[in-house]
mmCIF file of N, CA and C in Angstrom:
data_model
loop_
_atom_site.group_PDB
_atom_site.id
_atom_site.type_symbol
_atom_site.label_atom_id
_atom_site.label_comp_id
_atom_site.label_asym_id
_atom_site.label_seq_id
_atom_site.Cartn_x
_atom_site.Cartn_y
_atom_site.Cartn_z
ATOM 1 N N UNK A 243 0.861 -1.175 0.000
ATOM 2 C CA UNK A 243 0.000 0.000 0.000
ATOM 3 C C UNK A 243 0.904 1.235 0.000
ATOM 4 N N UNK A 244 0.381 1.934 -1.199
ATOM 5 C CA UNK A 244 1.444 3.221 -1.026
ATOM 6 C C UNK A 244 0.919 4.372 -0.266
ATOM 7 N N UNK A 245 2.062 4.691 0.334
ATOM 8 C CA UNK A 245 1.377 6.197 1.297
ATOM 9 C C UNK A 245 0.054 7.127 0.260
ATOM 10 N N UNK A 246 -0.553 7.125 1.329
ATOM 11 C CA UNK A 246 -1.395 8.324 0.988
ATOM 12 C C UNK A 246 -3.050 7.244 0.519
ATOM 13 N N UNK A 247 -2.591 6.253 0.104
ATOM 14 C CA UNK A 247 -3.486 5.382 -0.133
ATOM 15 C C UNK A 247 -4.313 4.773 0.863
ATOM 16 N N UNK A 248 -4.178 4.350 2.089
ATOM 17 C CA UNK A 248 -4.733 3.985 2.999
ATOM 18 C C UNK A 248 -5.746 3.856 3.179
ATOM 19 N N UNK A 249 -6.392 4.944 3.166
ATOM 20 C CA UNK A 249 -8.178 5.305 3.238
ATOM 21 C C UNK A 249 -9.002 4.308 2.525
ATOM 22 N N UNK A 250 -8.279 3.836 1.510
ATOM 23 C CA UNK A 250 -8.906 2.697 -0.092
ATOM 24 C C UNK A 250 -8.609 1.344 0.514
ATOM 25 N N UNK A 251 -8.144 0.944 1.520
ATOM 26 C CA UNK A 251 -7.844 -0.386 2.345
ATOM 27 C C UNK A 251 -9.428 -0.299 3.521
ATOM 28 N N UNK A 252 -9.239 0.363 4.296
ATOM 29 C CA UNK A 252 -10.937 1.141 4.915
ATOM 30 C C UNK A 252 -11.873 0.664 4.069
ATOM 31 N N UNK A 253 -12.246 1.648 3.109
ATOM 32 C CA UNK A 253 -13.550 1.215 2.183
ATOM 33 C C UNK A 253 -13.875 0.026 1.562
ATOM 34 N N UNK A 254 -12.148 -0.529 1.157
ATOM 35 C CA UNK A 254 -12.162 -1.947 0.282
ATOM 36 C C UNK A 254 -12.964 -2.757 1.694
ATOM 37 N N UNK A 255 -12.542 -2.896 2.576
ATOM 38 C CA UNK A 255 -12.880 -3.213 3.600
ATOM 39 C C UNK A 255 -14.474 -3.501 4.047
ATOM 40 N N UNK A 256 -15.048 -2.449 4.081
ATOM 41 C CA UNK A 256 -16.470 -1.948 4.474
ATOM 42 C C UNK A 256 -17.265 -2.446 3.374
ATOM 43 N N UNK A 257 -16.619 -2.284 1.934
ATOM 44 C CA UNK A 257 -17.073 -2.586 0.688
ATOM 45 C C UNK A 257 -17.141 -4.154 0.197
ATOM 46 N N UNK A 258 -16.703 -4.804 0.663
ATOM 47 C CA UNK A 258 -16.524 -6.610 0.562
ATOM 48 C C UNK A 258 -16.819 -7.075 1.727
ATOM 49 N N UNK A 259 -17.634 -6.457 2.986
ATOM 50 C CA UNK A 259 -17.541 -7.367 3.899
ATOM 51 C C UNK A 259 -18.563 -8.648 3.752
ATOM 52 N N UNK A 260 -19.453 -8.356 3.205
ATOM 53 C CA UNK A 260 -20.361 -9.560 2.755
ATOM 54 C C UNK A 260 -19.928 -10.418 1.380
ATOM 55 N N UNK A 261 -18.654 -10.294 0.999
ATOM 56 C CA UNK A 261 -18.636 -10.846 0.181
ATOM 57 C C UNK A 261 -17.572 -12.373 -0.087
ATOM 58 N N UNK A 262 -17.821 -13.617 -0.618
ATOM 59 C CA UNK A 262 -16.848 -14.103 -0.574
ATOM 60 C C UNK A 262 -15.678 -14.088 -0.658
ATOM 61 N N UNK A 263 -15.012 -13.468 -1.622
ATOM 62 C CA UNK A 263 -13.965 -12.979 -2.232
ATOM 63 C C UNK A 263 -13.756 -11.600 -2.865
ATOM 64 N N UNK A 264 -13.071 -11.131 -3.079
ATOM 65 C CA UNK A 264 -13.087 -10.038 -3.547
ATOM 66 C C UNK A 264 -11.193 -9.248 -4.096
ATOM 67 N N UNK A 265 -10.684 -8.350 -4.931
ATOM 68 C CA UNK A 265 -9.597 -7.896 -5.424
ATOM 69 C C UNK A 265 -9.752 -6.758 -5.973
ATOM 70 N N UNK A 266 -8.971 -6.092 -5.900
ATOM 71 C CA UNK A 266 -8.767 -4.253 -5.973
ATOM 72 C C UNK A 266 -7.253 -4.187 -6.172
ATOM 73 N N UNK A 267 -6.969 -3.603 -7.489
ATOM 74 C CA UNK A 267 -5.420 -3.378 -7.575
ATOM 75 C C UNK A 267 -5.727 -1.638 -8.326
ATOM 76 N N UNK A 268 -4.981 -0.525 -7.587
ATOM 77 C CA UNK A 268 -5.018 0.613 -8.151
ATOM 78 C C UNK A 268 -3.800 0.692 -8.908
ATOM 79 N N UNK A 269 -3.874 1.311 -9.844
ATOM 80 C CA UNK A 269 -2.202 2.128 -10.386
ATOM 81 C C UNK A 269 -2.566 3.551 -10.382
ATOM 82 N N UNK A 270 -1.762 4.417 -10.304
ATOM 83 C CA UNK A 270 -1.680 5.523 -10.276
ATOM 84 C C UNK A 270 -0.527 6.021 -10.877
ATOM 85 N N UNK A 271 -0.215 6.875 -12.509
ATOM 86 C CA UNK A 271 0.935 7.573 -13.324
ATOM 87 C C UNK A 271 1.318 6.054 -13.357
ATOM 88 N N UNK A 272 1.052 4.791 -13.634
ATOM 89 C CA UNK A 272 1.454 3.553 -14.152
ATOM 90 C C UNK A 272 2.364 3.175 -13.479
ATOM 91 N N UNK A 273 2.108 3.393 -11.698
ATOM 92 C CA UNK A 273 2.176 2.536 -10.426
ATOM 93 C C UNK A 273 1.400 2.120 -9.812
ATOM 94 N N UNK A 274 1.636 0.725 -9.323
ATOM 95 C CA UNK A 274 0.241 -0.380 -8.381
ATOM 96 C C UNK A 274 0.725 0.749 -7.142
ATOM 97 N N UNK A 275 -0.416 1.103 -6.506
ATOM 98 C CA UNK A 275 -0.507 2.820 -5.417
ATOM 99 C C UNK A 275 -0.952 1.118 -4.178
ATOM 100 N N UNK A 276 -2.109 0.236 -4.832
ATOM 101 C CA UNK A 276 -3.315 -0.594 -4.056
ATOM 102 C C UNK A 276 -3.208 -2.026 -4.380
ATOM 103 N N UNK A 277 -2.786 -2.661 -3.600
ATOM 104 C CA UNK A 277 -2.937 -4.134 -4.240
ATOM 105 C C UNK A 277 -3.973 -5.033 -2.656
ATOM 106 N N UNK A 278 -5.300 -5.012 -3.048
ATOM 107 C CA UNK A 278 -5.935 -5.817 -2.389
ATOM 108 C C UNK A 278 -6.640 -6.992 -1.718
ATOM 109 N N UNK A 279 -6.930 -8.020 -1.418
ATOM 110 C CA UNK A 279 -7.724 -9.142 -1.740
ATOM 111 C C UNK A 279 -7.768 -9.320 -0.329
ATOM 112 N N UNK A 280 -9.364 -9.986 -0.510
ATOM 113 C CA UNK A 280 -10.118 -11.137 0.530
ATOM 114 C C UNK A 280 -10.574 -11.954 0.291
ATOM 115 N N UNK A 281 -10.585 -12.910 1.037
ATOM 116 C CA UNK A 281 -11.494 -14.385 1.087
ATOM 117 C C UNK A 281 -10.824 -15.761 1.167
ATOM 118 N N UNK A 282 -11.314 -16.657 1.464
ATOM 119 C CA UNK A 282 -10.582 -17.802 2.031
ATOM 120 C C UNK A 282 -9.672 -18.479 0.317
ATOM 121 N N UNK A 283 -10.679 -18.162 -0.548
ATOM 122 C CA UNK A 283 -9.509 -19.163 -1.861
ATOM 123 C C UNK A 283 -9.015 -17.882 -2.713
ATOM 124 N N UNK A 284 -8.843 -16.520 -2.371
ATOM 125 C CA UNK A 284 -8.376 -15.412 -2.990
ATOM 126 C C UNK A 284 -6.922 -15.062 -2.405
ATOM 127 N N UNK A 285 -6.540 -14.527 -3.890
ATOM 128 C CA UNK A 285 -4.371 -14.506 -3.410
ATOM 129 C C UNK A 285 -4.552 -13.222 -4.099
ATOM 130 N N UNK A 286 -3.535 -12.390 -3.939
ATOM 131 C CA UNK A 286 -3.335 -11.577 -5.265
ATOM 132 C C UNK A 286 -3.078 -11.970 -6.538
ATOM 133 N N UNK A 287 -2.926 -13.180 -6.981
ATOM 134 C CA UNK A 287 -3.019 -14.011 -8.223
ATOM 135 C C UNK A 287 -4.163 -14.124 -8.568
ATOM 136 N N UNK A 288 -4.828 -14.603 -8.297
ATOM 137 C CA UNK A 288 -6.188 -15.289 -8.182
ATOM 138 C C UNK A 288 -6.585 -14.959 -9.500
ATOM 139 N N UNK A 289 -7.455 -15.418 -10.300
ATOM 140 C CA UNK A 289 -8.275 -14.763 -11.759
ATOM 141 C C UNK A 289 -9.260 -14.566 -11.488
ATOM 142 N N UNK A 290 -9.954 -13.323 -11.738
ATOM 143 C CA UNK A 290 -11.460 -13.238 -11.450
ATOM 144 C C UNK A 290 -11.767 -12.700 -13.052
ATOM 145 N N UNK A 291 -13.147 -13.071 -13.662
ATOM 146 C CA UNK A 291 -13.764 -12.403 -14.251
ATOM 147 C C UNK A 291 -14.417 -11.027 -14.094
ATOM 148 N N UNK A 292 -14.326 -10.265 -15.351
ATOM 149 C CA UNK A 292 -14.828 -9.134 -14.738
ATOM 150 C C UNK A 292 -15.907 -8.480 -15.377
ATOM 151 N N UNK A 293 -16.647 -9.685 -16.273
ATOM 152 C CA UNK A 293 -17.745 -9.259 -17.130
ATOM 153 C C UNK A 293 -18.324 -8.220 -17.435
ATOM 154 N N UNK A 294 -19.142 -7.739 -17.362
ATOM 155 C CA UNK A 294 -19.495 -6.360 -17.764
ATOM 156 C C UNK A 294 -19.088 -4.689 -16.956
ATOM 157 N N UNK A 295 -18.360 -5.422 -16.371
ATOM 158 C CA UNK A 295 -17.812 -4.324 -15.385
ATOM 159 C C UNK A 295 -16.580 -3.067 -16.102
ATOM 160 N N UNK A 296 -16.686 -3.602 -17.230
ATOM 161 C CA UNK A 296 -15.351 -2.382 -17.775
ATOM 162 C C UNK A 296 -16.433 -1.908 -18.764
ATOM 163 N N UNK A 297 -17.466 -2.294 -19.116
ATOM 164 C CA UNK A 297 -18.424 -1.839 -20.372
ATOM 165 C C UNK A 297 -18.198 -0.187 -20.231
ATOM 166 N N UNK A 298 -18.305 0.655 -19.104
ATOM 167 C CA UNK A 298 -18.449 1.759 -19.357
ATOM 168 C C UNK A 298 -17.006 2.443 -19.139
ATOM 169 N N UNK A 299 -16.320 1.693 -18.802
ATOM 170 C CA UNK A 299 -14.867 2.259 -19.226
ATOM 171 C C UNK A 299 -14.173 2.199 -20.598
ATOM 172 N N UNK A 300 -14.724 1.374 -21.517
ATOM 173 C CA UNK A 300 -14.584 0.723 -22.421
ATOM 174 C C UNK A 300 -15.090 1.667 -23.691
ATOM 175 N N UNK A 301 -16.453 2.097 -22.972
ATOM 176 C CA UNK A 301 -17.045 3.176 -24.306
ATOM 177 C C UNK A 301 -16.637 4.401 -23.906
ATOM 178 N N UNK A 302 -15.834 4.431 -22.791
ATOM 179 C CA UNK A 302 -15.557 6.096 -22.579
ATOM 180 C C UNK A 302 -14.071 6.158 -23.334
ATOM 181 N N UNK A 303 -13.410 5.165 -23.314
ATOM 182 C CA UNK A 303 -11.984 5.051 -24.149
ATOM 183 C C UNK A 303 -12.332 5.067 -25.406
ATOM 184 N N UNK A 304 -13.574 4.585 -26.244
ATOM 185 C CA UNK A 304 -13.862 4.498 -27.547
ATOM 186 C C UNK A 304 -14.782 5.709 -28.097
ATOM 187 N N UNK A 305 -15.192 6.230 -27.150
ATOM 188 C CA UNK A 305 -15.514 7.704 -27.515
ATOM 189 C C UNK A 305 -14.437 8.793 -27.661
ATOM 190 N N UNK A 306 -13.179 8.571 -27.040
ATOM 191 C CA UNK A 306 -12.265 9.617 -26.750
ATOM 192 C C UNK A 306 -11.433 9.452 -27.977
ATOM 193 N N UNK A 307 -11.283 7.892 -28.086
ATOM 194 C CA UNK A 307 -10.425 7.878 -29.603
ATOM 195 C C UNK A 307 -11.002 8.130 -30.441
ATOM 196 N N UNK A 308 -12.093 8.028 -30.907
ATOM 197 C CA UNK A 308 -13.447 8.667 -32.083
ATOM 198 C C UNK A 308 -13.067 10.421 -32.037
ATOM 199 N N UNK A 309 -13.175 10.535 -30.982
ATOM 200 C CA UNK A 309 -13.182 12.170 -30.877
ATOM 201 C C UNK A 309 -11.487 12.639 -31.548
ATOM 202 N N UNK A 310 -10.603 11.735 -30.762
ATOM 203 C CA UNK A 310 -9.256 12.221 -31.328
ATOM 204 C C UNK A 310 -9.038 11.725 -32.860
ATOM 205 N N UNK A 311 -9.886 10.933 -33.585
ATOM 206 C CA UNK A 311 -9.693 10.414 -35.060
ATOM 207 C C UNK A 311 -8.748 9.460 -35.069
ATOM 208 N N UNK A 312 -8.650 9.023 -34.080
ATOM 209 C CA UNK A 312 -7.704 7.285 -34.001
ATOM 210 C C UNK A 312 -8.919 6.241 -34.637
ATOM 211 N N UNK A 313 -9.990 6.531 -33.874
ATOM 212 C CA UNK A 313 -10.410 5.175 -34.768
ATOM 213 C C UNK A 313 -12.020 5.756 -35.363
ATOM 214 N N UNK A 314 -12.195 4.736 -36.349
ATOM 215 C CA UNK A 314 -13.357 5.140 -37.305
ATOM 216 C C UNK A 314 -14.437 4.005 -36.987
ATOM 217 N N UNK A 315 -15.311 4.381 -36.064
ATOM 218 C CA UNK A 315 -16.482 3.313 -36.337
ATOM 219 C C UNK A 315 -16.844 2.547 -37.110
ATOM 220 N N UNK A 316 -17.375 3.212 -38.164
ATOM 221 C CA UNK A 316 -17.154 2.328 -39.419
ATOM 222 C C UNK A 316 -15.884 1.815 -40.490
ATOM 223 N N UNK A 317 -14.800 1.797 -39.462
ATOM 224 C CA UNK A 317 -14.110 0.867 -39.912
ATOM 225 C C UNK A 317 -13.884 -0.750 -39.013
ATOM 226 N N UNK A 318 -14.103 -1.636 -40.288
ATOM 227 C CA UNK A 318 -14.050 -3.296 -39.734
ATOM 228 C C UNK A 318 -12.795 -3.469 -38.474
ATOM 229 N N UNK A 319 -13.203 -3.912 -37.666
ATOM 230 C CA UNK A 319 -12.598 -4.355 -36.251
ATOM 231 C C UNK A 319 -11.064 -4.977 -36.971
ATOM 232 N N UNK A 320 -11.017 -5.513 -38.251
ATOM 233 C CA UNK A 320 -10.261 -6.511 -38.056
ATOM 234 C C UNK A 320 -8.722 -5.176 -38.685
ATOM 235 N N UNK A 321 -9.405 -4.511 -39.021
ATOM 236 C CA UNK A 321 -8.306 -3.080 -39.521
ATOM 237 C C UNK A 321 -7.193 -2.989 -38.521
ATOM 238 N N UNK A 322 -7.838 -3.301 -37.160
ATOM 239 C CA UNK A 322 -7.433 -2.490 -36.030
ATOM 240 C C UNK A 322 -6.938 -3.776 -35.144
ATOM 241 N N UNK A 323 -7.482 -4.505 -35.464
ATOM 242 C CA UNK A 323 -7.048 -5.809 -35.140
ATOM 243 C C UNK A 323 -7.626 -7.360 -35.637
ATOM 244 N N UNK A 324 -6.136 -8.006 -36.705
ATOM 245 C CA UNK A 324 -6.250 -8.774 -37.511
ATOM 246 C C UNK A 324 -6.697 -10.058 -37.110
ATOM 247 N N UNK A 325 -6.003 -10.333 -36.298
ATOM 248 C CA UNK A 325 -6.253 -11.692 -35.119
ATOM 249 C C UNK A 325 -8.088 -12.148 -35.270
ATOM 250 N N UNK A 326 -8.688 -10.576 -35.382
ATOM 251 C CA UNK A 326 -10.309 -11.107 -34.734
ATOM 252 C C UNK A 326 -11.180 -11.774 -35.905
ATOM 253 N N UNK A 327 -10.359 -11.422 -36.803
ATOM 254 C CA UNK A 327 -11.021 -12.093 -38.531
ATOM 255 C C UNK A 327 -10.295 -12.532 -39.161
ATOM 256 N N UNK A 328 -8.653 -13.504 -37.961
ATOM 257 C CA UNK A 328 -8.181 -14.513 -38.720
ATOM 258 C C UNK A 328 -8.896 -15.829 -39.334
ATOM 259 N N UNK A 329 -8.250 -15.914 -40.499
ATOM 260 C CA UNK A 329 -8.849 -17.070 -41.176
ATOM 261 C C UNK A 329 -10.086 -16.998 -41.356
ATOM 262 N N UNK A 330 -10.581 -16.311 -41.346
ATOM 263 C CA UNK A 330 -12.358 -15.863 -41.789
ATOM 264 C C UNK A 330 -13.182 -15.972 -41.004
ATOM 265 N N UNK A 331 -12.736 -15.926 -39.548
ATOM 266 C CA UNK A 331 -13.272 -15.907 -38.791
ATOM 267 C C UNK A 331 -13.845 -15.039 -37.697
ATOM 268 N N UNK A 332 -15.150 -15.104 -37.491
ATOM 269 C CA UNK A 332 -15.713 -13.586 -36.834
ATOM 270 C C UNK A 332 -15.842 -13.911 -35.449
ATOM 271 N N UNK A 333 -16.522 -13.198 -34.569
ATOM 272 C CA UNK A 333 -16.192 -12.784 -33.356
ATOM 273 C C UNK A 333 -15.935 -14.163 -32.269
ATOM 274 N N UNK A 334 -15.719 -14.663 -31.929
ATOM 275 C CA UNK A 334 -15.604 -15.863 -31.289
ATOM 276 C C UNK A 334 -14.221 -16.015 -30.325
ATOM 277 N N UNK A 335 -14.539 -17.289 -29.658
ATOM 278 C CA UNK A 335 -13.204 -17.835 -28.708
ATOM 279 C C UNK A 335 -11.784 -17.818 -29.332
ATOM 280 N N UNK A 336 -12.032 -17.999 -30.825
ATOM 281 C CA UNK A 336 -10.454 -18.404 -31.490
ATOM 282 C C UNK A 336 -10.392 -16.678 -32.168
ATOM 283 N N UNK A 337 -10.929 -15.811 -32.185
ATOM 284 C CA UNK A 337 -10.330 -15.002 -32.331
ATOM 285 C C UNK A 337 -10.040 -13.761 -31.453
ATOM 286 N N UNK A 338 -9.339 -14.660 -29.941
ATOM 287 C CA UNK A 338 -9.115 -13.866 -28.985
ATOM 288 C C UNK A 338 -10.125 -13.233 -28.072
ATOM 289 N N UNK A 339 -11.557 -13.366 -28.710
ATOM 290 C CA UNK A 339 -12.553 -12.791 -27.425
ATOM 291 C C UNK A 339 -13.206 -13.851 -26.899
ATOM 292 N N UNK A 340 -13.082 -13.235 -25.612
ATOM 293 C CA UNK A 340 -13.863 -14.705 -24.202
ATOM 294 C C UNK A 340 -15.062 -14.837 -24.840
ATOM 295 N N UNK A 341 -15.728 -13.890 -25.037
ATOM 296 C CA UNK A 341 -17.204 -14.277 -25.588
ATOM 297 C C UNK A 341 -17.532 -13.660 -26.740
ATOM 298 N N UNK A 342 -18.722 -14.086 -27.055
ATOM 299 C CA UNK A 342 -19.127 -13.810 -28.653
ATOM 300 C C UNK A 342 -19.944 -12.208 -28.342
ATOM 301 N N UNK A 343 -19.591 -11.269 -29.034
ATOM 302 C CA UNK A 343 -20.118 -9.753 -28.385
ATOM 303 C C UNK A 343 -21.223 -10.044 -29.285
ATOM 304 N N UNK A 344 -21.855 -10.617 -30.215
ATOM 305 C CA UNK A 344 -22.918 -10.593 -31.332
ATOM 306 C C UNK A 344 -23.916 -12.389 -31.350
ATOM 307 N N UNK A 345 -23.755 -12.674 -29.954
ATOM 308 C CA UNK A 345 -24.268 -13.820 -29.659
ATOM 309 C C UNK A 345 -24.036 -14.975 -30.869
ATOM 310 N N UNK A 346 -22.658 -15.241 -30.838
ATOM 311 C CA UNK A 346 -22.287 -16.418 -31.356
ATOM 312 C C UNK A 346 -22.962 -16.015 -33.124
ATOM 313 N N UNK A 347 -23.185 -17.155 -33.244
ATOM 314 C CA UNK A 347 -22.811 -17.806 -34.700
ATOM 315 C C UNK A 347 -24.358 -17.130 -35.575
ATOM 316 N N UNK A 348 -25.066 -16.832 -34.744
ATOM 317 C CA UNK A 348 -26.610 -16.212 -35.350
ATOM 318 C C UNK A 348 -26.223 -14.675 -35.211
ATOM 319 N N UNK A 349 -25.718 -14.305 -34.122
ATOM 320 C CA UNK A 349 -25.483 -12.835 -34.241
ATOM 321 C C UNK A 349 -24.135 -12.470 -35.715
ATOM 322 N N UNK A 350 -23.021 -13.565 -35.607
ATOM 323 C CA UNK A 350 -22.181 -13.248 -37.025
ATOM 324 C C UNK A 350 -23.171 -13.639 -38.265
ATOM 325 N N UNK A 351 -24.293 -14.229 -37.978
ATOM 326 C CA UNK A 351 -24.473 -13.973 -39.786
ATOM 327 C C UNK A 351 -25.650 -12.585 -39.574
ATOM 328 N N UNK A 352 -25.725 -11.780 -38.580
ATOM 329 C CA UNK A 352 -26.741 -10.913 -38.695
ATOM 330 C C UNK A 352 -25.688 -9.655 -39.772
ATOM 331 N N UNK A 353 -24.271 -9.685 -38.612
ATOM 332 C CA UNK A 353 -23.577 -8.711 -39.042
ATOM 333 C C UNK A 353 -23.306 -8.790 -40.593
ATOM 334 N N UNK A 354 -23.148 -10.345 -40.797
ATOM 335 C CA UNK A 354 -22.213 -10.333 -42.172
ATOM 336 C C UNK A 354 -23.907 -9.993 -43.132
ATOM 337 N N UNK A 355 -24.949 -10.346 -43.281
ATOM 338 C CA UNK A 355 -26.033 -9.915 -43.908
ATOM 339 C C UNK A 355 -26.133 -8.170 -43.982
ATOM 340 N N UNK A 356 -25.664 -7.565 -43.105
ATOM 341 C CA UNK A 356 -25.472 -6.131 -43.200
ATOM 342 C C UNK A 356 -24.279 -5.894 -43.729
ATOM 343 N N UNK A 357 -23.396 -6.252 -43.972
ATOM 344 C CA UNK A 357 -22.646 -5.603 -44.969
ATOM 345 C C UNK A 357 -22.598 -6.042 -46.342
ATOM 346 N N UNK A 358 -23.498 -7.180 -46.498
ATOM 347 C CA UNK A 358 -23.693 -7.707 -48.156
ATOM 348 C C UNK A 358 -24.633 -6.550 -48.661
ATOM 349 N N UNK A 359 -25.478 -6.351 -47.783
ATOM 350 C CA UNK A 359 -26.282 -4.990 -48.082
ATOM 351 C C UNK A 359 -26.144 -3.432 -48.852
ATOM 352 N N UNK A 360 -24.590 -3.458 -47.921
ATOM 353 C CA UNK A 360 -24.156 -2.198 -48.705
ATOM 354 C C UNK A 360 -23.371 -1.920 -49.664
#
């Protein structure tokens, strides 16, 4: 725990007490400031999922690069990264994402039907 941080050990505290497990790692200027954890099978290793929990960190980073002209909405994902439509393949486990963002194999032929369109 780095000085000045303390107070965030308190709340982590107050904030997980009902909970089985739980992990909190801060950085601050791209230093760990917080490295936290509770619960009987939790380490600071530990893997947790973090499912929808970055969604709105996620569109606030993809709004900011839109705004700065790094990236173009309507440009194909795979522009920006090739990996996700290696081998002709759309959103799925083998191309690096845990889950299918377009519900698997019915949501990729919704997408690919919209761009035969245009």
């Amino acid at each position: 725990m780095t000085s000045g941080f303390e107070g965030v050990r308190e709340e982590f505290a107050a904030a997980v007490a009902e909970e089985a497990g739980a992990q909190l790692a801060v950085y601050a200027h791209g230093r760990l400031v917080v490295d936290l954890w509770t619960g009987d099978e939790v380490t600071g290793d530990t893997l947790t999922g973090v499912y929808s929990s970055t969604k709105g960190a996620a569109t606030l980073v993809v709004a900011l690069l839109v705004q700065d002209g790094v990236l173009e909405l309507d440009r194909p994902v795979a522009g920006y990264w090739p990996e996700f439509a290696a081998a002709g393949q759309g959103p799925d486990h083998r191309a690096g994402s845990a889950h299918p963002p377009f519900g698997g194999d019915r949501g990729r032929r919704r997408v690919q039907r919209r761009r035969t369109r245009r």
